[in-house]
XYZ file of C-alpha atoms in Angstrom:
753
model
C -50.145 2.763 -126.264
C -46.717 3.018 -127.219
C -44.832 -0.008 -128.343
C -41.219 -0.276 -129.440
C -39.282 -3.280 -130.416
C -35.580 -3.507 -130.966
C -33.790 -6.745 -131.909
C -30.498 -7.928 -133.195
C -29.439 -11.219 -134.701
C -26.446 -12.777 -136.404
C -25.538 -16.227 -137.451
C -22.382 -17.761 -139.019
C -21.853 -19.921 -142.075
C -18.941 -21.970 -143.291
C -16.875 -21.413 -146.417
C -14.718 -23.925 -148.461
C -12.261 -21.918 -150.179
C -9.766 -18.927 -149.952
C -5.979 -19.449 -149.738
C -5.407 -16.747 -147.179
C -8.682 -16.196 -145.364
C -9.611 -13.131 -143.382
C -11.154 -13.232 -139.919
C -14.550 -11.535 -139.457
C -14.950 -10.727 -135.757
C -18.454 -9.616 -134.744
C -19.682 -8.016 -131.451
C -23.248 -7.125 -130.500
C -24.828 -5.185 -127.790
C -28.548 -4.554 -126.997
C -30.006 -2.691 -124.097
C -33.566 -1.597 -123.357
C -34.470 1.578 -121.538
C -38.117 0.338 -120.748
C -39.317 -2.919 -119.089
C -42.291 -2.788 -121.594
C -40.140 -3.995 -124.461
C -39.847 -7.385 -125.982
C -36.409 -8.256 -126.999
C -34.743 -11.333 -128.719
C -30.909 -11.566 -129.160
C -29.117 -14.497 -130.823
C -25.567 -14.379 -131.352
C -23.197 -16.671 -133.183
C -19.713 -16.343 -134.301
C -17.490 -17.946 -136.978
C -14.048 -16.894 -138.239
C -15.122 -17.515 -141.903
C -18.228 -15.410 -142.298
C -21.323 -14.159 -140.689
C -24.792 -12.970 -141.391
C -26.670 -10.373 -139.280
C -29.863 -8.150 -138.950
C -31.243 -5.182 -136.927
C -34.865 -4.653 -136.545
C -36.300 -1.677 -134.873
C -40.133 -1.045 -134.766
C -41.570 2.085 -133.049
C -45.280 3.135 -133.250
C -48.166 4.150 -131.285
C -50.479 1.555 -133.082
C -51.604 -1.211 -130.856
C -50.735 -3.847 -133.386
C -47.142 -2.672 -133.556
C -46.025 -5.380 -131.110
C -47.573 -8.149 -133.272
C -45.870 -6.637 -136.317
C -42.448 -6.604 -134.687
C -42.758 -10.268 -133.318
C -43.804 -11.430 -136.860
C -40.967 -9.651 -138.582
C -38.513 -11.013 -135.913
C -39.696 -14.592 -136.451
C -39.513 -14.234 -140.295
C -35.929 -12.909 -140.188
C -34.646 -15.317 -137.669
C -36.036 -18.278 -139.535
C -35.034 -17.215 -143.018
C -31.685 -16.169 -141.960
C -30.829 -19.453 -140.229
C -32.340 -21.487 -143.152
C -30.194 -19.351 -145.603
C -26.850 -19.689 -143.763
C -27.369 -23.387 -142.931
C -27.691 -24.273 -146.591
C -25.381 -21.753 -148.098
C -22.618 -23.428 -150.252
C -20.378 -21.137 -152.278
C -17.550 -22.005 -154.634
C -16.170 -18.438 -154.913
C -16.873 -15.037 -153.432
C -18.402 -13.896 -156.849
C -21.517 -16.020 -156.037
C -22.227 -14.103 -152.691
C -24.104 -11.165 -154.337
C -26.352 -13.444 -156.414
C -27.110 -15.779 -153.388
C -27.912 -12.786 -151.182
C -30.266 -11.204 -153.811
C -32.089 -14.547 -154.122
C -32.482 -14.640 -150.321
C -33.876 -11.250 -150.288
C -36.387 -12.024 -153.065
C -37.665 -14.899 -151.031
C -37.736 -12.959 -147.900
C -39.540 -10.013 -149.627
C -42.214 -12.409 -150.858
C -42.673 -13.833 -147.200
C -43.041 -10.502 -145.738
C -45.504 -9.337 -148.455
C -47.758 -12.441 -147.651
C -47.643 -11.899 -143.987
C -48.420 -8.143 -144.500
C -51.662 -9.142 -146.315
C -52.637 -11.958 -143.977
C -51.947 -10.077 -140.726
C -53.398 -6.773 -142.109
C -50.233 -4.691 -141.935
C -52.138 -2.186 -144.293
C -49.871 0.967 -143.925
C -46.391 1.142 -145.359
C -43.411 0.243 -143.203
C -42.537 3.933 -142.802
C -46.091 4.432 -141.328
C -45.189 1.599 -138.744
C -41.952 3.520 -138.039
C -40.053 0.028 -139.125
C -36.263 0.282 -139.480
C -34.310 -2.739 -140.467
C -30.965 -3.834 -141.759
C -29.853 -7.468 -142.895
C -26.436 -8.316 -144.233
C -23.919 -10.980 -145.131
C -20.109 -10.990 -144.859
C -18.171 -13.758 -146.483
C -14.600 -14.135 -147.664
C -13.656 -10.554 -148.895
C -17.173 -9.343 -149.688
C -20.034 -7.607 -147.618
C -23.683 -7.453 -148.946
C -26.484 -5.708 -147.090
C -29.952 -4.247 -147.616
C -32.293 -2.174 -145.291
C -35.153 0.259 -144.910
C -36.022 3.154 -142.912
C -33.493 5.156 -140.879
C -30.448 3.500 -139.217
C -26.868 4.031 -139.029
C -24.432 1.909 -141.100
C -20.814 3.223 -140.796
C -18.030 1.664 -142.849
C -14.380 2.666 -141.943
C -12.112 1.677 -144.681
C -8.454 1.516 -143.796
C -6.032 3.346 -146.104
C -2.434 2.365 -146.446
C -1.156 5.146 -144.187
C -3.237 3.596 -141.409
C -5.908 6.300 -141.545
C -9.455 5.727 -142.262
C -12.094 6.927 -144.810
C -15.445 6.888 -143.235
C -18.818 6.206 -145.097
C -22.285 6.391 -143.919
C -23.716 3.512 -146.204
C -27.282 3.675 -145.009
C -27.647 7.065 -146.783
C -27.117 5.206 -150.181
C -30.080 2.922 -149.288
C -32.235 5.834 -148.275
C -31.329 7.641 -151.341
C -32.192 4.877 -153.809
C -35.032 3.296 -152.245
C -37.610 6.154 -151.808
C -40.558 5.064 -149.824
C -40.557 1.330 -148.881
C -43.591 -0.857 -149.349
C -44.420 -4.419 -147.915
C -44.248 -5.763 -151.581
C -40.542 -5.150 -151.562
C -39.235 -3.772 -148.201
C -35.600 -4.778 -149.012
C -35.426 -3.275 -152.492
C -31.718 -1.914 -152.645
C -28.669 -3.944 -152.155
C -25.107 -2.634 -151.471
C -22.045 -4.668 -152.119
C -18.418 -4.152 -151.735
C -14.978 -5.563 -150.925
C -13.406 -6.130 -147.402
C -9.831 -5.536 -146.495
C -7.740 -6.040 -143.386
C -8.415 -3.415 -140.878
C -11.911 -2.380 -142.197
C -14.691 -2.003 -139.761
C -18.499 -1.972 -140.157
C -20.683 -0.690 -137.400
C -24.532 -0.654 -137.575
C -27.003 0.809 -134.911
C -30.402 2.070 -134.417
C -29.046 5.395 -132.928
C -27.402 8.310 -134.814
C -23.957 7.353 -133.634
C -22.199 10.399 -135.606
C -24.564 12.906 -133.836
C -24.443 11.403 -130.197
C -20.693 10.455 -130.081
C -17.798 12.637 -131.189
C -16.067 11.548 -134.396
C -12.731 11.219 -132.472
C -14.183 8.900 -129.806
C -16.202 6.861 -132.108
C -13.229 6.298 -134.450
C -10.910 5.283 -131.473
C -13.432 2.844 -130.027
C -14.240 1.071 -133.335
C -10.662 0.662 -134.475
C -8.728 0.221 -131.114
C -11.035 -2.210 -129.215
C -12.015 -5.824 -130.006
C -15.378 -6.254 -131.765
C -17.404 -7.148 -128.553
C -15.612 -4.590 -126.540
C -16.194 -1.765 -128.988
C -19.918 -2.600 -129.200
C -20.123 -2.426 -125.363
C -18.051 0.860 -125.289
C -20.217 2.521 -128.063
C -23.257 1.587 -126.021
C -21.661 3.054 -122.913
C -20.956 6.401 -124.731
C -24.568 6.745 -125.691
C -27.492 8.154 -123.593
C -28.949 5.355 -121.459
C -32.499 6.781 -121.830
C -33.267 5.114 -125.183
C -33.272 1.682 -126.606
C -30.013 0.886 -128.168
C -28.561 -1.806 -130.589
C -24.926 -1.765 -131.699
C -23.345 -4.273 -134.103
C -19.524 -4.208 -134.869
C -17.878 -6.254 -137.618
C -14.077 -6.026 -137.736
C -11.961 -7.559 -140.580
C -8.608 -9.082 -139.418
C -5.813 -10.905 -141.266
C -5.453 -14.464 -140.246
C -1.700 -14.407 -140.485
C -0.622 -10.866 -139.006
C 3.069 -11.818 -139.345
C 2.965 -12.398 -142.991
C 3.638 -9.483 -145.436
C 0.400 -7.835 -146.372
C -0.675 -8.141 -149.932
C -1.168 -5.152 -152.176
C -4.484 -3.412 -151.839
C -7.048 -4.676 -154.357
C -9.026 -1.440 -154.520
C -9.025 2.056 -153.341
C -11.718 3.550 -151.036
C -13.348 5.251 -153.878
C -13.504 2.103 -156.075
C -14.888 0.159 -152.885
C -17.659 2.677 -152.552
C -18.428 2.407 -156.153
C -18.638 -1.257 -156.001
C -21.088 -0.992 -153.158
C -23.422 0.895 -155.319
C -22.677 -0.795 -158.768
C -25.295 -3.476 -158.148
C -28.252 -1.074 -158.352
C -29.217 -1.853 -161.827
C -29.024 -5.483 -161.370
C -30.913 -5.505 -158.125
C -33.776 -3.540 -159.630
C -34.101 -6.146 -162.309
C -34.231 -8.914 -159.997
C -36.460 -7.374 -157.412
C -38.682 -5.265 -159.647
C -41.712 -6.429 -161.520
C -41.636 -6.014 -165.399
C -43.493 -3.136 -166.671
C -46.262 -3.886 -169.434
C -45.678 -2.893 -172.925
C -49.329 -2.686 -174.221
C -48.713 -0.944 -177.514
C -46.087 -3.262 -178.702
C -47.868 -6.309 -177.461
C -50.982 -5.108 -179.274
C -49.251 -4.778 -182.619
C -47.345 -8.055 -182.198
C -50.754 -9.769 -181.498
C -52.221 -8.258 -184.744
C -49.371 -9.422 -186.979
C -49.078 -12.783 -185.325
C -52.806 -13.245 -186.041
C -52.548 -12.113 -189.561
C -49.608 -14.421 -190.052
C -51.390 -17.380 -188.387
C -54.419 -17.139 -190.749
C -52.076 -16.677 -193.774
C -50.658 -20.099 -192.800
C -53.948 -21.836 -192.271
C -55.597 -20.872 -195.553
C -54.218 -20.078 -199.059
C -57.414 -18.526 -199.894
C -57.036 -16.118 -197.118
C -53.540 -15.222 -198.412
C -54.982 -14.506 -201.644
C -57.459 -12.115 -200.212
C -55.431 -10.121 -197.626
C -52.524 -9.451 -199.945
C -54.359 -7.442 -202.356
C -56.272 -5.601 -199.671
C -52.943 -4.740 -197.962
C -51.651 -3.389 -201.177
C -54.839 -1.154 -201.657
C -54.244 0.129 -198.095
C -50.662 1.113 -198.836
C -51.761 2.826 -202.140
C -54.412 4.663 -200.166
C -52.047 5.951 -197.574
C -49.850 7.061 -200.352
C -52.454 8.953 -201.958
C -53.363 10.719 -198.746
C -49.726 11.716 -198.161
C -49.329 13.049 -201.583
C -52.530 14.914 -201.215
C -51.492 16.463 -197.861
C -48.000 17.339 -199.357
C -49.757 19.106 -202.250
C -52.229 21.146 -200.057
C -49.330 22.323 -198.028
C -47.089 23.235 -200.807
C -49.782 25.352 -202.587
C -50.776 26.871 -199.308
C -47.276 28.167 -198.619
C -46.694 29.349 -202.136
C -49.852 31.369 -202.317
C -49.414 32.721 -198.758
C -46.538 34.659 -200.041
C -48.580 36.691 -202.519
C -51.985 36.462 -201.119
C -53.663 38.437 -198.122
C -54.145 36.123 -194.964
C -57.932 36.196 -195.244
C -57.739 34.698 -198.940
C -55.025 32.179 -197.958
C -57.146 31.103 -195.019
C -60.241 30.610 -197.185
C -57.996 28.505 -199.760
C -56.684 26.283 -196.985
C -60.374 25.601 -195.761
C -61.373 24.818 -199.443
C -58.461 22.449 -199.963
C -58.885 20.897 -196.607
C -62.523 20.176 -197.536
C -61.705 18.667 -200.848
C -59.184 16.585 -199.234
C -61.612 15.305 -196.698
C -64.113 14.398 -199.418
C -61.336 12.582 -201.545
C -60.383 10.523 -198.535
C -63.872 9.604 -197.617
C -64.711 8.578 -201.145
C -61.352 6.536 -201.387
C -62.028 4.913 -197.964
C -65.660 3.822 -198.915
C -64.472 2.261 -202.201
C -62.135 0.020 -200.322
C -63.159 -3.608 -199.560
C -64.333 -4.356 -195.959
C -60.899 -6.101 -195.211
C -58.988 -3.173 -196.402
C -61.029 -0.979 -194.198
C -60.340 -2.994 -191.053
C -56.576 -3.152 -191.983
C -56.538 0.545 -192.452
C -58.198 1.331 -189.260
C -55.942 -1.239 -187.484
C -52.793 0.649 -188.912
C -54.055 3.915 -187.834
C -54.812 2.673 -184.233
C -51.439 1.094 -184.175
C -49.538 4.164 -185.301
C -51.487 6.260 -182.697
C -50.726 3.736 -179.976
C -47.189 3.498 -180.974
C -46.849 7.191 -181.057
C -48.348 7.604 -177.574
C -46.065 4.766 -176.371
C -42.994 6.599 -177.704
C -44.133 10.056 -176.313
C -44.679 8.354 -172.903
C -41.239 6.502 -173.120
C -39.572 9.733 -174.043
C -41.072 11.573 -171.171
C -40.207 8.769 -168.753
C -36.508 8.792 -170.081
C -36.609 12.633 -169.560
C -37.573 12.314 -166.055
C -35.160 9.557 -165.389
C -32.319 11.751 -166.919
C -33.291 14.542 -164.678
C -33.387 12.281 -161.728
C -30.186 10.764 -162.505
C -28.569 14.120 -162.811
C -30.088 15.130 -159.536
C -28.797 11.912 -157.843
C -25.289 12.404 -159.257
C -25.091 16.139 -158.109
C -26.244 15.055 -154.521
C -23.817 12.156 -154.569
C -20.964 14.728 -155.119
C -22.216 16.766 -152.285
C -22.389 13.798 -150.012
C -19.031 12.627 -151.121
C -17.508 16.003 -150.016
C -19.558 15.877 -146.799
C -18.061 12.333 -146.058
C -14.509 13.723 -146.957
C -14.956 16.477 -144.481
C -16.428 14.118 -141.730
C -13.269 11.914 -142.033
C -10.957 14.994 -141.844
C -12.651 16.049 -138.770
C -11.767 12.700 -137.089
C -8.025 13.431 -137.664
C -8.604 17.198 -136.504
C -7.562 18.353 -140.052
C -9.771 21.342 -139.898
C -8.153 22.985 -142.956
C -9.167 19.927 -145.212
C -12.654 19.656 -143.371
C -13.418 23.394 -144.052
C -12.281 23.081 -147.676
C -14.596 19.929 -148.270
C -17.551 21.522 -146.497
C -17.122 25.000 -148.476
C -17.149 22.768 -151.672
C -20.094 20.789 -150.624
C -22.057 24.007 -149.858
C -21.053 25.252 -153.235
C -22.168 22.136 -155.131
C -25.309 21.930 -153.141
C -26.186 25.573 -154.134
C -26.005 24.367 -157.862
C -28.402 21.501 -157.277
C -31.924 22.133 -158.439
C -34.704 20.034 -156.965
C -36.604 18.077 -159.681
C -39.801 18.004 -157.549
C -40.997 19.343 -154.201
C -40.732 15.768 -152.746
C -36.868 16.024 -152.659
C -36.672 19.454 -151.064
C -36.715 18.138 -147.538
C -33.817 15.962 -148.418
C -31.754 18.894 -149.726
C -32.800 21.013 -146.615
C -31.528 18.215 -144.379
C -28.169 17.985 -146.135
C -27.846 21.814 -145.972
C -28.518 21.704 -142.202
C -25.959 18.920 -141.848
C -23.325 20.899 -143.662
C -24.108 24.083 -141.774
C -23.791 22.019 -138.466
C -20.353 20.729 -139.509
C -19.378 24.288 -140.465
C -20.641 25.433 -136.924
C -18.527 22.823 -135.355
C -15.361 24.058 -137.156
C -16.256 27.635 -136.292
C -16.962 26.765 -132.705
C -20.667 28.027 -132.940
C -23.021 26.960 -130.312
C -26.422 27.472 -131.805
C -29.222 28.364 -129.260
C -32.605 28.128 -130.880
C -34.674 29.114 -127.855
C -32.591 30.975 -125.247
C -34.469 31.179 -121.825
C -36.521 34.359 -121.781
C -36.362 35.960 -118.288
C -38.452 39.022 -118.905
C -39.841 41.422 -121.706
C -39.553 45.021 -120.877
C -42.059 45.953 -123.573
C -45.060 44.890 -121.320
C -43.795 47.513 -118.597
C -45.134 50.339 -120.768
C -44.482 53.981 -119.669
C -41.955 54.388 -122.478
C -39.352 52.179 -120.697
C -36.519 51.055 -122.847
C -33.757 49.096 -121.081
C -30.122 50.358 -121.771
C -27.948 48.507 -119.282
C -28.102 45.573 -116.910
C -26.265 44.985 -113.502
C -26.116 41.851 -111.284
C -26.351 42.448 -107.428
C -26.741 40.132 -104.658
C -30.301 41.136 -104.442
C -31.165 40.276 -108.016
C -30.775 41.492 -111.568
C -31.409 45.189 -112.313
C -32.236 46.773 -115.711
C -31.681 50.601 -116.221
C -33.768 52.512 -118.822
C -33.513 55.657 -120.921
C -36.264 57.243 -118.696
C -33.892 57.243 -115.577
C -35.930 54.473 -114.056
C -34.737 51.250 -112.774
C -36.321 47.854 -112.387
C -35.565 44.484 -110.704
C -36.244 41.265 -112.147
C -38.753 38.850 -110.247
C -37.467 35.373 -111.557
C -40.424 33.507 -110.310
C -43.080 35.586 -112.086
C -40.679 36.474 -114.881
C -41.824 40.273 -114.403
C -39.914 43.466 -113.901
C -40.650 45.292 -110.663
C -39.976 49.143 -110.452
C -37.438 50.380 -107.951
C -38.899 53.380 -106.229
C -36.798 56.618 -106.277
C -34.579 55.412 -109.081
C -35.500 58.336 -111.354
C -35.276 61.097 -108.865
C -31.514 61.820 -109.464
C -29.214 61.328 -112.310
C -30.014 61.264 -115.981
C -30.849 58.915 -118.755
C -28.747 55.777 -118.357
C -25.993 54.866 -120.842
C -23.954 51.988 -119.019
C -23.926 50.357 -115.748
C -21.500 48.203 -113.792
C -21.861 46.390 -110.376
C -19.327 45.763 -107.604
C -20.082 43.982 -104.438
C -23.515 45.536 -103.243
C -23.476 48.604 -105.462
C -24.237 49.270 -109.081
C -22.616 52.372 -110.673
C -24.611 53.920 -113.445
C -23.234 56.266 -116.189
C -25.819 58.857 -117.238
C -26.067 61.569 -119.868
C -25.656 64.571 -117.526
C -22.745 63.489 -117.874
C -22.490 61.981 -114.480
C -22.505 58.920 -112.285
C -25.244 57.491 -109.855
C -25.120 54.594 -107.570
C -27.615 52.127 -106.535
C -27.058 50.203 -103.155
C -28.604 46.678 -102.857
C -29.982 47.213 -99.399
C -33.411 46.297 -98.389
C -35.158 48.452 -99.434
C -32.973 49.325 -102.366
C -31.564 52.862 -102.194
C -30.441 55.125 -105.032
C -28.203 58.039 -104.634
C -26.060 60.337 -106.657
C -22.287 59.681 -106.547
C -20.116 62.540 -105.775
C -18.224 62.112 -109.207
C -17.258 65.068 -111.326
C -16.601 64.085 -115.089
C -14.320 66.333 -117.031
C -15.885 68.818 -119.414
C -16.949 67.105 -122.573
C -19.926 66.181 -124.633
C -21.918 63.542 -122.936
C -21.954 61.372 -126.261
C -18.200 61.018 -125.845
C -18.535 59.094 -122.451
C -18.908 55.508 -123.480
C -18.365 53.063 -120.546
C -17.422 52.883 -116.888
C -16.022 49.945 -114.748
C -15.568 49.419 -110.878
C -12.362 47.771 -109.836
C -11.174 47.735 -106.193
C -11.728 51.115 -104.689
C -11.268 52.839 -108.022
C -13.679 53.640 -110.850
C -12.617 53.785 -114.450
C -14.638 55.835 -117.098
C -13.896 55.689 -120.991
C -14.073 58.698 -123.126
C -13.690 58.451 -126.818
C -12.028 61.308 -128.469
C -14.439 63.896 -130.008
C -13.842 67.150 -131.721
C -10.740 68.624 -130.018
C -10.436 65.958 -127.672
C -8.208 62.942 -127.066
C -9.433 59.484 -126.184
C -8.738 58.574 -122.551
C -9.403 56.453 -119.714
C -10.087 58.519 -116.436
C -9.443 56.985 -113.046
C -11.461 58.046 -109.866
C -10.145 57.265 -106.526
C -12.775 56.363 -103.854
C -12.745 58.580 -100.719
C -15.342 56.287 -99.051
C -18.637 55.008 -99.975
C -19.921 56.707 -103.209
C -17.557 59.642 -102.833
C -14.830 59.746 -105.299
C -11.942 62.167 -105.727
C -10.770 64.213 -108.897
C -10.300 62.233 -112.183
C -6.746 61.333 -113.401
C -5.824 60.585 -116.974
C -4.580 56.897 -116.909
C -3.466 56.212 -120.380
C 0.128 57.526 -120.862
C 1.192 55.879 -124.078
C -0.487 54.203 -126.985
C -0.150 53.424 -130.701
C -3.718 52.593 -131.437
C -6.514 55.072 -132.361
C -9.347 54.842 -129.721
C -11.593 57.275 -131.430
C -14.158 54.513 -131.928
C -13.741 52.875 -128.543
C -17.055 51.569 -127.264
C -16.388 49.561 -124.075
C -13.738 48.776 -121.441
C -13.137 46.154 -118.779
C -10.616 45.986 -116.003
C -8.811 43.227 -114.084
C -5.700 44.995 -112.955
C -4.911 45.528 -116.661
C -7.320 47.410 -118.959
C -8.991 45.984 -122.103
C -10.656 48.510 -124.466
C -13.042 47.387 -127.216
C -13.140 49.283 -130.574
C -16.183 49.535 -132.685
C -14.805 47.082 -135.308
C -14.366 44.279 -132.708
C -10.537 44.860 -132.014
C -9.509 44.625 -128.331
C -6.439 46.703 -127.013
C -4.702 45.779 -123.865
C -2.995 48.360 -121.586
C -0.905 47.674 -118.651
C 0.056 50.376 -116.129
C -1.026 52.902 -118.671
C 0.827 51.720 -121.522
C -0.385 49.722 -124.537
C 0.952 46.159 -124.475
C 1.123 43.425 -126.980
C -1.859 41.213 -127.119
C -2.882 39.082 -130.086
C -6.585 38.473 -130.680
C -7.652 35.135 -132.149
C -9.459 34.979 -135.618
C -13.269 34.450 -135.500
C -15.323 33.142 -138.434
C -17.127 35.087 -139.687
C -14.860 38.072 -138.793
C -15.908 40.647 -136.303
C -17.161 43.772 -137.776
C -19.185 45.498 -135.035
C -19.087 45.350 -131.189
C -21.050 46.947 -128.514
C -19.887 45.676 -125.012
C -17.031 43.810 -123.503
C -16.883 41.967 -119.974
C -14.507 40.246 -117.648
C -13.438 40.455 -114.036
C -10.362 39.603 -111.972
C -11.563 36.003 -111.489
C -12.407 35.073 -115.088
C -9.955 33.590 -117.470
C -12.089 34.848 -120.335
C -13.199 37.971 -122.219
C -16.908 38.125 -123.348
C -17.730 40.482 -126.488
C -21.086 41.313 -127.844
C -21.500 41.347 -131.727
C -25.015 42.591 -132.501
C -24.583 42.395 -136.307
C -23.937 38.695 -136.107
C -26.453 38.140 -133.158
C -23.665 36.399 -130.963
C -21.646 36.429 -127.986
C -17.888 35.756 -128.671
C -15.473 34.329 -125.969
C -11.666 34.717 -125.934
C -8.925 33.508 -123.424
C -7.982 36.496 -121.572
C -4.178 35.733 -121.453
C -3.489 34.253 -124.803
C -6.157 36.001 -126.851
C -7.254 32.798 -128.344
C -10.716 32.291 -129.672
C -12.766 29.795 -127.601
C -16.360 29.712 -128.610
C -19.301 31.975 -129.972
C -22.878 31.615 -128.850
C -25.417 32.612 -131.612
C -29.220 32.826 -131.703
C -31.868 34.285 -134.056
C -33.354 35.694 -130.777
C -30.486 37.983 -130.139
C -31.793 41.021 -131.815
C -30.227 44.400 -130.805
C -27.699 43.194 -128.297
C -26.682 46.019 -126.077
C -25.418 44.621 -122.642
C -24.401 41.573 -120.803
C -23.495 40.274 -117.368
C -21.686 36.980 -116.609
C -22.087 34.803 -113.531
C -19.378 32.065 -114.067
C -20.206 30.602 -110.678
C -23.541 29.500 -111.894
C -22.333 29.171 -115.512
C -24.825 31.788 -116.739
C -24.753 34.615 -119.027
C -27.475 37.339 -118.874
C -27.929 39.177 -122.165
C -30.035 42.245 -122.966
C -31.476 42.120 -126.581
C -33.740 45.012 -127.307
C -36.489 44.892 -124.602
C -35.837 41.375 -123.675
C -33.723 39.777 -121.150
C -32.254 36.320 -121.773
C -30.187 33.697 -119.930
C -27.964 31.165 -121.570
C -25.719 28.463 -120.223
C -22.046 29.022 -120.614
C -21.067 25.604 -121.867
C -17.425 26.458 -122.333
C -17.061 26.562 -118.546
C -16.251 23.393 -116.712
C -18.891 22.080 -114.521
C -18.197 22.541 -110.761
């Protein structure tokens, strides 16, 4: 059984002070994706203040629904009682009143957990909750679990600084328990224009920063809540709460800001120590209590009886004298031992130390036995007290050491999170330069953070993934964790290693180093051998398809053609390549009734593109050198594509454009990380884009063909050994050959038909 409960509630309260009040406008929206869910929504609004809570319970335990209903009833009842009886003379009393309310709420939740057998911790029940209070110019709230609590602070220049406040609760609270489920309180000031938004959904991941910022700041509270819900996926339960701060008299001149965004955030977290004192149980101090009890007992006996005073004072004096003698004896033994050790062999010194220690032990024993019984007890009590005090001091020192390490860790992580939030705010205003600087600084700071224990390593890993995600967003990287695997040529055997790929109306074809060809069976995800493909031609180097034919460059050097008839026919094209080393022939491309072949300049040769005119079918005429003038060295050219103009790809990733045989100006957009290697280039006359393979970075890079602007890069750890690609923009599909494996990915940069 799967049970999930989501509810939201808010209630108003009155206030009786404030010369120029603020208006607090609240909107709430709740929607369930399943009819199996129970819901309770209660909404009140008052311009002088409001209280609110969000509760989300998701668990596969049958008792989860009872837990959700019990918590809902407690939160509703306690919040209504609290707001109906609340009376404040100043906003400074808000924090204390809220902490007192949480203390009572925590006690009732703890009792209910014991009575209703909520044995596991709230995290085991997958409980997420937030409860808060907005009054006058202050906001207090607490929570547990994983929710979203965004605070948009309006700056004087009408821009906003964005904070995810729930991260502060998660950082400080650790693992919640039913004894103190609401253990951390955040408090801060409110100013006109500020917006607080809470939800059970990860808003910053599901809604773009620009759209979310516009919705929360431009629409009224209720409309903003409804619009945020509309922007989210309808497949999951959703709760959205929006609190907007408005000035009551917009026409009056605004008062100077009382604090900056940074000081407001510091105020939100400044109550940590006080909250801990209120909500935490006092720790026992056994050693100090033990000693205090001993001395109070001795003092009480002394006051009760003068005869007792006459007996224990001399005994105490003897104890002090005995301890003094023991100290002097120990000092003497150590002094003589060190003095003799300088001039005496080690064996002799060791024997002397043993003798002196034995003599000291006998002396101490005789002295102790000569003491009266009361003196012995006092001496033993003193020794036990000293040992207990030493142990307590040692434990306290270690505890302070751990706290210092944890505090340093939290401070370092806080610095990383500040830079991350600064980058997030910059992205909202599309200031990629500032965002990039902040993310890089956050990554640097994160690299310097050492995890004090293995328990916090997942937190650092999550922070690193979040920063990498922001960096990918700025670099226009689309990460593809698991691209669709269409076939694996390694299962074919027979030494088949695919070298090129072509797309024909009858399917996808792979050409190998053994002069063979295979057609993809998409249903079975297998490769079927094309009969007769290895009877003519040589080992395949490159391939390109046009219409119903695929032209294959082999190592003779020569060109073969494969016709997509039924059955598929393979024939040798009547095409004579100019004399030259086969290794210098890099690529070919069919455009119209012409075939273009790229030859990189080898020893004694000049780099050139040769054009072959078709004489009908697979018969081509004599080659003609197509490039007339150029400025760029093409000796490292690796691929070409033709759409009327010719694009030539160099091994370092640079693309050179030629028009009518002459090199033309074309500016290639910058990519991060920069291109350092490339193997293949693809476009056609109908495409607006150029597709480039970069095996070193395991990515496919896309540029606009006319402007050269960088568009997007698709990356995957599965892209090992990228060699060839084919793009089908009609179906928004890209086929990639990576080693022996054929993958397909979605071209998300293309608009849906």
